[in-house]
XYZ file of C-alpha atoms in Angstrom:
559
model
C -4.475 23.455 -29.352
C -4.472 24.999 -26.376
C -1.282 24.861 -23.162
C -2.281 25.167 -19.618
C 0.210 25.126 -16.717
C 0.494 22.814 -14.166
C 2.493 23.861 -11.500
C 4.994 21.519 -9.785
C 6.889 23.320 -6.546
C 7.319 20.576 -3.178
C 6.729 22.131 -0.112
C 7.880 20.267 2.648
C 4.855 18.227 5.055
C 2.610 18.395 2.060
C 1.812 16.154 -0.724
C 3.071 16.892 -4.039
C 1.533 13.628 -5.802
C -1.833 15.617 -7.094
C 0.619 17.316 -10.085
C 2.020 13.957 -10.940
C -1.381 11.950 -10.917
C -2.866 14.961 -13.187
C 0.167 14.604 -15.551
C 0.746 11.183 -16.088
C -3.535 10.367 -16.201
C -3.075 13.216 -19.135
C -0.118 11.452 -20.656
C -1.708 8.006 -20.698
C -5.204 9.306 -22.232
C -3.650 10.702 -24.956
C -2.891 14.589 -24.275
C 0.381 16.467 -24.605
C 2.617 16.939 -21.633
C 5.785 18.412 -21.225
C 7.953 19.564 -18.778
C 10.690 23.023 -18.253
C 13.271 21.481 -17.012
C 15.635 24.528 -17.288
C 15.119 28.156 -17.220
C 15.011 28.686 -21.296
C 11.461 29.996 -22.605
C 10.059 30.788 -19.223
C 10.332 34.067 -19.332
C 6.801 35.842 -19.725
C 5.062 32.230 -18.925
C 4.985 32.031 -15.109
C 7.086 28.826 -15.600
C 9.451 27.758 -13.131
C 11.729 24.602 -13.852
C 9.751 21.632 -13.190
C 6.591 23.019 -14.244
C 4.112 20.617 -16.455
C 2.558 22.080 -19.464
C -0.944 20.304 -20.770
C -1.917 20.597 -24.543
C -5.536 20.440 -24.873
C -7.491 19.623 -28.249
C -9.413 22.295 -29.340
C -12.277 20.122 -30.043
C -12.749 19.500 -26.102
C -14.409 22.519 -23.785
C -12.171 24.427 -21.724
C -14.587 23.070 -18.737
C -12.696 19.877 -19.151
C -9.412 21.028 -18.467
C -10.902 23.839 -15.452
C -12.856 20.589 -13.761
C -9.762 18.319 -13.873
C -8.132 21.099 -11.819
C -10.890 21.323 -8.977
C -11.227 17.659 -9.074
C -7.357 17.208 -8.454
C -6.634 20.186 -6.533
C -4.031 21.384 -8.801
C -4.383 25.490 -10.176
C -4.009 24.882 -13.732
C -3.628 28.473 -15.682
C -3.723 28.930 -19.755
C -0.820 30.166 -21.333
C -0.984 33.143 -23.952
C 2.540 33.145 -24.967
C 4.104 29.981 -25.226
C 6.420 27.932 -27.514
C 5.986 24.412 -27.582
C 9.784 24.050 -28.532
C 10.872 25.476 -25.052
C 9.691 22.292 -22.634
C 10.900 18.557 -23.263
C 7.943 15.939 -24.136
C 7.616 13.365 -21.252
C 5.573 9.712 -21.102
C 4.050 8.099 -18.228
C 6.771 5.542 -17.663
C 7.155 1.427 -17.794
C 8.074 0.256 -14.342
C 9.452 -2.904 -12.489
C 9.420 -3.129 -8.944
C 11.267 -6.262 -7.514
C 9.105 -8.000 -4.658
C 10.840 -11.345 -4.529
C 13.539 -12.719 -1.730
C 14.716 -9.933 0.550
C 12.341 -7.070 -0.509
C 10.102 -6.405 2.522
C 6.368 -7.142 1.164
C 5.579 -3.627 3.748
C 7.984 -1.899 1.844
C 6.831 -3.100 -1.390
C 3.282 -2.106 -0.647
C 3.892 1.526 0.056
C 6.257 1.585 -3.079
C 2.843 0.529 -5.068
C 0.442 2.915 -3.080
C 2.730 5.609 -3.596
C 3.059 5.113 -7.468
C -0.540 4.845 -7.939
C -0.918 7.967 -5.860
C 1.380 9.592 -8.592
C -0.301 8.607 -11.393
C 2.421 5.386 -12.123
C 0.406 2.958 -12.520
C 2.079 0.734 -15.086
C 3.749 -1.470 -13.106
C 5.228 -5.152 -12.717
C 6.161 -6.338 -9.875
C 9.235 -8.610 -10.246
C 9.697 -11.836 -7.901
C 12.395 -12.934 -9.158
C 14.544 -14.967 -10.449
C 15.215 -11.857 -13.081
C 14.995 -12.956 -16.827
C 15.914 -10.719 -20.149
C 12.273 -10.135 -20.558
C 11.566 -8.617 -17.502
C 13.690 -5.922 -18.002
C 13.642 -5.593 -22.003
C 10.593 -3.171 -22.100
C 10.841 -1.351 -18.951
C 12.180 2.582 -18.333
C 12.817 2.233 -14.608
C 13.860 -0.642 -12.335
C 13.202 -0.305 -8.163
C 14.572 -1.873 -5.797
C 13.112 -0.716 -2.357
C 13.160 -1.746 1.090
C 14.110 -5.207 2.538
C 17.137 -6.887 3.232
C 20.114 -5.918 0.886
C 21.851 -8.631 2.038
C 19.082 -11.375 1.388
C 18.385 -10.359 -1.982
C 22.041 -10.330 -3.319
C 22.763 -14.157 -1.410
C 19.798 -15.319 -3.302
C 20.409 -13.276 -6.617
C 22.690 -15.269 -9.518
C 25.169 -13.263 -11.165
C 23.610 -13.471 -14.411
C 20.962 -11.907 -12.676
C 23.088 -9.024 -11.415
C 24.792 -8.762 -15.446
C 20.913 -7.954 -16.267
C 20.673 -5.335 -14.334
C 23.603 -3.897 -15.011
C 23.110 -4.208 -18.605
C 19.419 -2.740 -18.139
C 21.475 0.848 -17.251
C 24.170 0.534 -19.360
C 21.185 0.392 -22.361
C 19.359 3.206 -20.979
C 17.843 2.204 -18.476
C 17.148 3.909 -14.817
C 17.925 1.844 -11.522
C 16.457 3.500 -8.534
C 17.654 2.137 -5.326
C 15.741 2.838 -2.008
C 16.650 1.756 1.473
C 18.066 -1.499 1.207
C 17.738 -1.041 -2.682
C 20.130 2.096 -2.845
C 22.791 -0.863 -1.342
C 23.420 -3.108 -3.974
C 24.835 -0.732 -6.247
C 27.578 0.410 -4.092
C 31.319 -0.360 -3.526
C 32.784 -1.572 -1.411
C 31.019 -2.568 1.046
C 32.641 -4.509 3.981
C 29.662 -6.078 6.003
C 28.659 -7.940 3.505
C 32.049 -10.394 4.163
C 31.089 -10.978 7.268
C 27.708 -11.607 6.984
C 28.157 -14.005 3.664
C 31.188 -14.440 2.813
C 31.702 -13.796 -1.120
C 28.479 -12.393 -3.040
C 29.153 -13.191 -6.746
C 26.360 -10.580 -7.654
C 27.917 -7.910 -5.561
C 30.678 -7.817 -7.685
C 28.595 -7.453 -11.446
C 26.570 -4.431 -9.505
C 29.660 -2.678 -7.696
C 29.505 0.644 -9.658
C 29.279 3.564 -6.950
C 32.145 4.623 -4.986
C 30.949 4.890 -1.467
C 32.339 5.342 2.186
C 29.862 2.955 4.423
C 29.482 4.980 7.499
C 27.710 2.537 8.885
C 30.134 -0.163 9.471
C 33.117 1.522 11.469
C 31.577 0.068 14.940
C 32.056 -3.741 14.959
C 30.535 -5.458 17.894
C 27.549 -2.227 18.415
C 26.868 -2.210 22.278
C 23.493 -0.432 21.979
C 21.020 -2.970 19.231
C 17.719 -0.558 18.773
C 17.666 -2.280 15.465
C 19.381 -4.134 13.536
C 20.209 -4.897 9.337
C 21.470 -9.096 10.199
C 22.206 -11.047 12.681
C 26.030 -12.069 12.673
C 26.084 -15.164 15.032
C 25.237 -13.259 18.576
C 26.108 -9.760 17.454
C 23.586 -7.119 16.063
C 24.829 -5.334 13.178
C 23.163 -1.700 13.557
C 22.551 1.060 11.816
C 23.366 4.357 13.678
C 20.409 6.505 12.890
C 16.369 5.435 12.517
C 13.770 8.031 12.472
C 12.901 11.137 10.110
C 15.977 13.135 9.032
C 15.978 16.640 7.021
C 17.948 16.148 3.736
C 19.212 18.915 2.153
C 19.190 19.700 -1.501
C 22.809 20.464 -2.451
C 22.404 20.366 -6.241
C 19.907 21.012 -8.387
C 19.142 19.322 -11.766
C 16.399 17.117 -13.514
C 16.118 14.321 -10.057
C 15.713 17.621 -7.759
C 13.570 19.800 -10.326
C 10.756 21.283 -8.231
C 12.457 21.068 -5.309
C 14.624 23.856 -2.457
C 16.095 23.582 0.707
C 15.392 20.909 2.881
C 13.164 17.977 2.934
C 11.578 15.723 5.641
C 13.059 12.071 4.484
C 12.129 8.575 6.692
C 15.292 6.854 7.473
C 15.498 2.924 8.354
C 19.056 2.094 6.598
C 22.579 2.286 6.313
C 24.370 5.856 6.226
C 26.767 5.951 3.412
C 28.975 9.138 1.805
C 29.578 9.273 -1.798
C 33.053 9.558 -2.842
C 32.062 11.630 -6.002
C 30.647 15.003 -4.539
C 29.266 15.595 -7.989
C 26.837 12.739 -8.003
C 25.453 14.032 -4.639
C 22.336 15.688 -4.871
C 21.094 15.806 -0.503
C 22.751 15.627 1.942
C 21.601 14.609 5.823
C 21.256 18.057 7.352
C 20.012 17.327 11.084
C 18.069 13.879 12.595
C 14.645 14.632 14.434
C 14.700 14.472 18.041
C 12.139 11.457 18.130
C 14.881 9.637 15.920
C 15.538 6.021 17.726
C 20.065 5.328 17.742
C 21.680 2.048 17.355
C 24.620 4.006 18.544
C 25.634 6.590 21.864
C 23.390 9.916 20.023
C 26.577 11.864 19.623
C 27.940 9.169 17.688
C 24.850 9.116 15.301
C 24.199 12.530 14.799
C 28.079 12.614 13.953
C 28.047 10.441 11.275
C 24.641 11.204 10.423
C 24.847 14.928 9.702
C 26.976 15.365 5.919
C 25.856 11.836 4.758
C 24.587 11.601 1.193
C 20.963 11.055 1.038
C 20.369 11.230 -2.821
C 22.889 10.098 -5.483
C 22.740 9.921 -9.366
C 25.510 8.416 -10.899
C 25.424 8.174 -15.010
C 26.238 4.163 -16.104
C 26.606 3.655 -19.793
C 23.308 5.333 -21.520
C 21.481 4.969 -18.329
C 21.245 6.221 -14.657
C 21.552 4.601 -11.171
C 19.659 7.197 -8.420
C 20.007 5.852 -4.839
C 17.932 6.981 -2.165
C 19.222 5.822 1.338
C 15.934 7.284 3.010
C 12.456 6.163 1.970
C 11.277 8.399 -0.862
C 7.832 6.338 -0.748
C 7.019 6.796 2.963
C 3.579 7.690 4.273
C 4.956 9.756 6.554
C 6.729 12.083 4.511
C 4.359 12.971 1.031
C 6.662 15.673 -0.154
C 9.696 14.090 -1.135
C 7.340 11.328 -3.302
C 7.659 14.031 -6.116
C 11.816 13.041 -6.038
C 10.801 9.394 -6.826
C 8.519 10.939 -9.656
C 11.461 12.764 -10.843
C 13.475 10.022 -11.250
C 11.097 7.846 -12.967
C 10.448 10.088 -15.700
C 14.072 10.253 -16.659
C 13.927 7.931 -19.055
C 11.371 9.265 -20.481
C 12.109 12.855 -21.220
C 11.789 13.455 -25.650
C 10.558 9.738 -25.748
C 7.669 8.461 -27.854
C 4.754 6.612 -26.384
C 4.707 2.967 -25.969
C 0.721 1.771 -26.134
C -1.014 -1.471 -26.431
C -2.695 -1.296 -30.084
C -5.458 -3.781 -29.924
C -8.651 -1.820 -30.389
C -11.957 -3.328 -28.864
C -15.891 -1.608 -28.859
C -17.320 -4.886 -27.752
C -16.597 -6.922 -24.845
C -17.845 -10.421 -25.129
C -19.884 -11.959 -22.829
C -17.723 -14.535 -21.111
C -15.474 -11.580 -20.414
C -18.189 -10.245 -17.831
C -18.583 -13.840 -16.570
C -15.050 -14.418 -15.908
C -15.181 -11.007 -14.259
C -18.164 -12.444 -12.089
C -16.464 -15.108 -11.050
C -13.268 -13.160 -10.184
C -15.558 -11.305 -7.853
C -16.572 -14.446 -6.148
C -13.271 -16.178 -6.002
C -11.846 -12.837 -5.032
C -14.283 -12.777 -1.965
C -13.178 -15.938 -0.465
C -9.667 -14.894 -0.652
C -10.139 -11.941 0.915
C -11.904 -14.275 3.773
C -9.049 -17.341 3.469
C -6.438 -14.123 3.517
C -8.287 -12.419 7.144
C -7.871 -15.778 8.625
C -4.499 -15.966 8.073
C -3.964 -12.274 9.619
C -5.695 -13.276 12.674
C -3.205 -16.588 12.917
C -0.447 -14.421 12.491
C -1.292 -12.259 15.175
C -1.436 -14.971 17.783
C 1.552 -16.853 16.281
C 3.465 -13.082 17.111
C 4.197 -13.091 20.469
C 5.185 -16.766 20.665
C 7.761 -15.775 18.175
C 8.583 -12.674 20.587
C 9.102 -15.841 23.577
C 11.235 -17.480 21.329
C 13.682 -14.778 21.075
C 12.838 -14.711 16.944
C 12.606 -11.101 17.364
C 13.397 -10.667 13.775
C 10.754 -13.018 12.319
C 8.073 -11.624 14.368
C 8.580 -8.258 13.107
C 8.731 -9.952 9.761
C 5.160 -11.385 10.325
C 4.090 -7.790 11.403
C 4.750 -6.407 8.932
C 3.376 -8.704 6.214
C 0.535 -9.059 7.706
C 0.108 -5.217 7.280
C 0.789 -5.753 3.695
C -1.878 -8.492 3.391
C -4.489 -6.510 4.764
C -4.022 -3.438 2.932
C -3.714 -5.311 -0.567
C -7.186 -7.568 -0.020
C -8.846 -3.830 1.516
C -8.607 -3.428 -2.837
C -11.195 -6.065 -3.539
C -13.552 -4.151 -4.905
C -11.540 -2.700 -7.276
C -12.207 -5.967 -9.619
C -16.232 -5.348 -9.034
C -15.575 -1.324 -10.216
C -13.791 -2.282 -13.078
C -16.399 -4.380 -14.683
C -18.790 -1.509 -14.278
C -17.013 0.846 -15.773
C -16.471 -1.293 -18.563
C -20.087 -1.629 -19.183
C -20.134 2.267 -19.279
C -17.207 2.401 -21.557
C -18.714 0.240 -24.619
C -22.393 2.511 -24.443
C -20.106 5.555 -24.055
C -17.792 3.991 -27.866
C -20.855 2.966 -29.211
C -22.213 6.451 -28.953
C -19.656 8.335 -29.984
C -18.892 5.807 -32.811
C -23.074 6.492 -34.161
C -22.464 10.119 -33.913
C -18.968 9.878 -36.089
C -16.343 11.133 -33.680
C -13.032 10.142 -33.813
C -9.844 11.084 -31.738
C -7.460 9.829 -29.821
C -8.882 9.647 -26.628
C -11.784 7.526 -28.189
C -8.648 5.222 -29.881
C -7.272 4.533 -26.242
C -10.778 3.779 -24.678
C -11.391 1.433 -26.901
C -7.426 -0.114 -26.361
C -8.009 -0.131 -22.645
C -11.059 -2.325 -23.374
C -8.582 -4.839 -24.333
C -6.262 -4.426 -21.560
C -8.947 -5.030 -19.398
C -9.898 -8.247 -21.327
C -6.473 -9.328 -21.020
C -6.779 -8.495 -17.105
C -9.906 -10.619 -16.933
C -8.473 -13.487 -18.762
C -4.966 -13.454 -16.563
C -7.117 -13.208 -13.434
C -9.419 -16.015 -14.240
C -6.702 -18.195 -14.023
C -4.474 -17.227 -11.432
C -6.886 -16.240 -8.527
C -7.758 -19.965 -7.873
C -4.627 -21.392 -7.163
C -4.052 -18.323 -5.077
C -7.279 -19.399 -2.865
C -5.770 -22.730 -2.808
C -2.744 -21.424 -1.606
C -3.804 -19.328 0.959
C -5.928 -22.264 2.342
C -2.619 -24.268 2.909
C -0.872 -21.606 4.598
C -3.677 -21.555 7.244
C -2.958 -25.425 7.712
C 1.137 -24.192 7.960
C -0.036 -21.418 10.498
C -1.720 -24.041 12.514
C 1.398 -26.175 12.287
C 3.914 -23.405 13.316
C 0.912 -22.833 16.430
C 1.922 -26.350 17.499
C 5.732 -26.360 17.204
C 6.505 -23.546 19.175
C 4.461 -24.837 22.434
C 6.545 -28.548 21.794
C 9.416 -27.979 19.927
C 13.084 -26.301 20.188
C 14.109 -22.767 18.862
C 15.228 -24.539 15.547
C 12.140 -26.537 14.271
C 9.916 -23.112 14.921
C 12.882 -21.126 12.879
C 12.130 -24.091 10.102
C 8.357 -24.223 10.252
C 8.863 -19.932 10.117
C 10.465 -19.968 6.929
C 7.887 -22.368 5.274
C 5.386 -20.232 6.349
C 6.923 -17.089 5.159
C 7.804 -19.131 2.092
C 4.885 -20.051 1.337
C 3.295 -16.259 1.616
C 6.069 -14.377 0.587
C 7.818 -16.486 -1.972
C 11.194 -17.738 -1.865
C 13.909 -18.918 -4.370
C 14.485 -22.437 -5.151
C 16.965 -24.065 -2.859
C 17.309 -27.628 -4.364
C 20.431 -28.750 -1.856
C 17.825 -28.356 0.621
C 14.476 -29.713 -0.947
C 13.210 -26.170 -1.529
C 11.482 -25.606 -4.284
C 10.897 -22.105 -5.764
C 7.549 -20.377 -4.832
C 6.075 -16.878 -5.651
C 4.087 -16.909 -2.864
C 0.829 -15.462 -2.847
C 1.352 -11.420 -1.722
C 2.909 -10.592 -4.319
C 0.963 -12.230 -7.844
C -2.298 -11.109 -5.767
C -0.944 -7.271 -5.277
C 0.298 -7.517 -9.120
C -3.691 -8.703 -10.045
C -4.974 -5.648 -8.614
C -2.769 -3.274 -9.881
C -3.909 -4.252 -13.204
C -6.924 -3.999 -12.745
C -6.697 -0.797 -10.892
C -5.081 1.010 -14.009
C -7.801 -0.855 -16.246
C -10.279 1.156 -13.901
C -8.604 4.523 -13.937
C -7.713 5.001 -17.267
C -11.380 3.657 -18.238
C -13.134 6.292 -15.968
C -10.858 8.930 -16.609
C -11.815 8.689 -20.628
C -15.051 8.018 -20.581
C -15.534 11.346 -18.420
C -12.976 13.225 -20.240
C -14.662 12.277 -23.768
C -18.191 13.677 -22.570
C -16.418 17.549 -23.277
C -16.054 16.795 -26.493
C -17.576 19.446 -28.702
C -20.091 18.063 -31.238
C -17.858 17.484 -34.944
């Protein structure tokens, strides 16, 4: 076997995701990876802490692992002397990503885009309400951006006890945003805004001052977390921030200095300086204030930006700026670090069903996928265009809020049908797949790689079958909420502020998914953005890890 180096140093304004795609596309086909994550056994190497290293097969041609570095832009360099024993194994990990009431469906989005650019791809997005086996086989739990406040009034205790439970096992909670909120304690908005929260109080672990609720009655609304009656609760600071690294350790392993971090949320101080691992450092002068800008920067500048706090066997890491932004590539590599934690010196976890053939109403149900895919990417444009002409009658209505709700889905909508194809691309590379096992298999190789091709075969199977089902009453779905859309046109030409507020929230209902609220003849729905983002992600990993083999197995030397 032979170890190349794959180096992993974020440099602020650029992208550090090609190391982490390379690394985790590696893990999942099959190869070695590991990672320094201290300074032992790197002397000699030209490893730095947080460096990958790749084991390679010497059955495969060193033009493998040299064309996988052009083709992701990462300098991968052999290494002579090397012990094995010096870097810690690590896995691609399991994932759950909650998308249901009070996670913003934009916010979600990006959280999946930015995985995928990493390499994460195995994913579930959670809607909620949370049950044992949603959590049971995953390493890492998100919760992003949204409304922290929204997800805990809708979220039972029990619910809460699971999640807490999920850490105390082993587990790794990462909180973003609005997610980096429910762990912490006290905090006092939350009284006024709902009164007692039964799942605050299973999730209260972090000791935190809220900097963001000294100012009660805020004079200067620029934006705002929830509307108490006629006030606007704001938050002091929104725009890009640098966040300083102020400890360093396996969440901050690659990283120095300062960072460039997108901040929409609360400001809050940990009360444990140990668990603090950034710090706000300065806020960017196009940086918008819900507070007088001497104020902000004040209680901006010092706030903690990135906390890990050990719980039980497992970790909580809070991020109170978005670590999955567009706008800010570089710090995606801390999210990557904290994802893997779990998964440091732990064995795989693959599916073992092995396939070589694919029948053929697998390729038909595929077809049809295609076709019923097509017409909800067509039902789905239709509702985009309603939403942008139901927008700025919201705006007249004073639903400020709600409009900027709809704006925002509707961002998410069209970015997750833009993946249509990805269905069609599968299904062709699953074609290529079986002639490229049924070659291999005539000539008599065997390996690993050839064992997982034929494994995500079945996945993709699987994919097929779970798709053939669901994507229907999706279309149907979709095809109401144009009928709601229409409906919601109507009432805000005839009707008062409060019927449009009602005919809002079945719409967003309806697309977005809601709990059940049976006091109110509410049933529970899990809309339709989410189970159609969570369709495509499968079938996206189906398609990467397919193409990825079948090109990776054509450098295998003959046996």
């Amino acid at each position: 076997m032979k170890w190349w180096r794959a180096p992993f140093k974020a440099v602020d304004g650029e992208s550090c995701s090609n190391t982490l795609r390379l690394v985790n596309n590696l893990s999942e086909a099959g190869f070695k990876v590991g990672r320094l994550v201290g300074p032992r056994g790197s002397k000699g190497t030209g490893l730095q802490p947080g460096d990958f290293v790749i084991g390679v097969e010497d059955h495969y041609s060193e033009r493998l692992i040299n064309n996988l570095g052009e083709e992701y832009g990462v300098e991968l360099k052999p290494l002579k002397t090397f012990d094995p024993e010096t870097v810690v194994t690590v896995r691609s990990p399991l994932i759950g990503v909650y998308s249901g009431e009070g996670a913003g469906p934009y916010y979600t989005q990006d959280m999946v885009e930015a995985l995928e650019e990493m390499g994460f791809r195995k994913v579930s997005l959670l809607t909620g309400p949370l049950t044992p086996g949603d959590l049971s086989s995953l390493d890492a739990l998100i919760f992003g951006g949204g409304d922290s406040f929204q997800i805990l009034s809708s979220m039972k205790p029990e619910e809460a006890r699971l999640i807490r439970q999920f850490v105390e096992s082993g587990g790794v909670y990462i909180g973003v945003c609005a997610g980096a909120m429910l762990p912490v304690k006290p905090v006092n908005i939350l009284g006024a805004a709902y009164g007692l929260l039964e799942a605050w109080e299973e999730l209260q672990v972090v000791e935190c001052e809220i900097l963001s609720d000294s100012v009660s009655e805020p004079r200067w609304p620029v934006f705002s977390s929830r509307r108490l009656g006629e006030v606007l609760r704001t938050y002091p600071v929104k725009g890009l921030v640098k966040s300083k690294i102020v400890k360093r350790g396996l969440l901050t392993l690659g990283y120095r200095e300062e960072v460039t971090m997108l901040h929409t949320g609360p400001l809050i101080k940990a009360k444990d300086p140990k668990q603090v691992f950034g710090v706000i450092g300065s806020v960017s002068e196009s940086a918008e204030y819900g507070l007088p800008c001497e104020n902000a920067v004040e209680k901006a500048q010092g706030a903690s930006s990135i906390i890990m706090v050990e719980h039980g066997s497992g970790k909580i890491v809070l991020f109170t700026s978005h670590v999955e932004s567009i706008e800010t590539p570089a710090v995606h590599g801390l999210l990557g670090n904290a994802l893997f934690l779990k998964t440091y010196g732990d064995g795989e976890k693959r599916f073992s069903q092995h396939v070589e053939e694919i029948k053929t109403e697998d390729f038909t149900a595929a077809s049809e996928s295609c076709r019923v895919l097509k017409l909800v990417k067509d039902a789905a444009s239709k509702v985009v265009e309603q939403v942008e002409n139901v927008i700025p009658g919201l705006y007249a209505s004073q639903l400020v809020q709600e409009a900027a709700q709809l704006r925002m889905l509707k961002q998410a909508i069209n970015r997750i049908v833009a993946r249509e194809s990805v269905v069609l691309e599968s299904m062709e590379e699953a074609l290529k797949a079986v002639t490229v096992l049924q070659e291999l298999r005539r000539k008599g190789f065997a390996n690993t790689q050839i064992e997982i091709l034929s494994n995500s075969l079945a996945e993709w199977s699987y994919v097929v079958g779970k798709a053939r089902k669901a994507l229907p009453p999706l279309l149907e779905k979709i095809v109401e909420t144009q009928e709601l859309m229409a409906d919601l046109s109507t009432v805000m030409v005839s009707s008062d502020r409060s019927d449009v507020e009602k005919r809002f929230a079945t719409v967003w209902n309806a697309l977005a998914g809601c709990r059940a609220r049976f006091e109110k003849g509410v049933p529970a729905s899990p809309g339709v953005v989410s189970p159609l983002a969570s369709l495509l992600i499968n079938f996206t990993d189906s398609l990467e890890k397919m193409r990825l083999l079948r090109r990776i197995l054509t450098y295998l030397k003959q046996p």
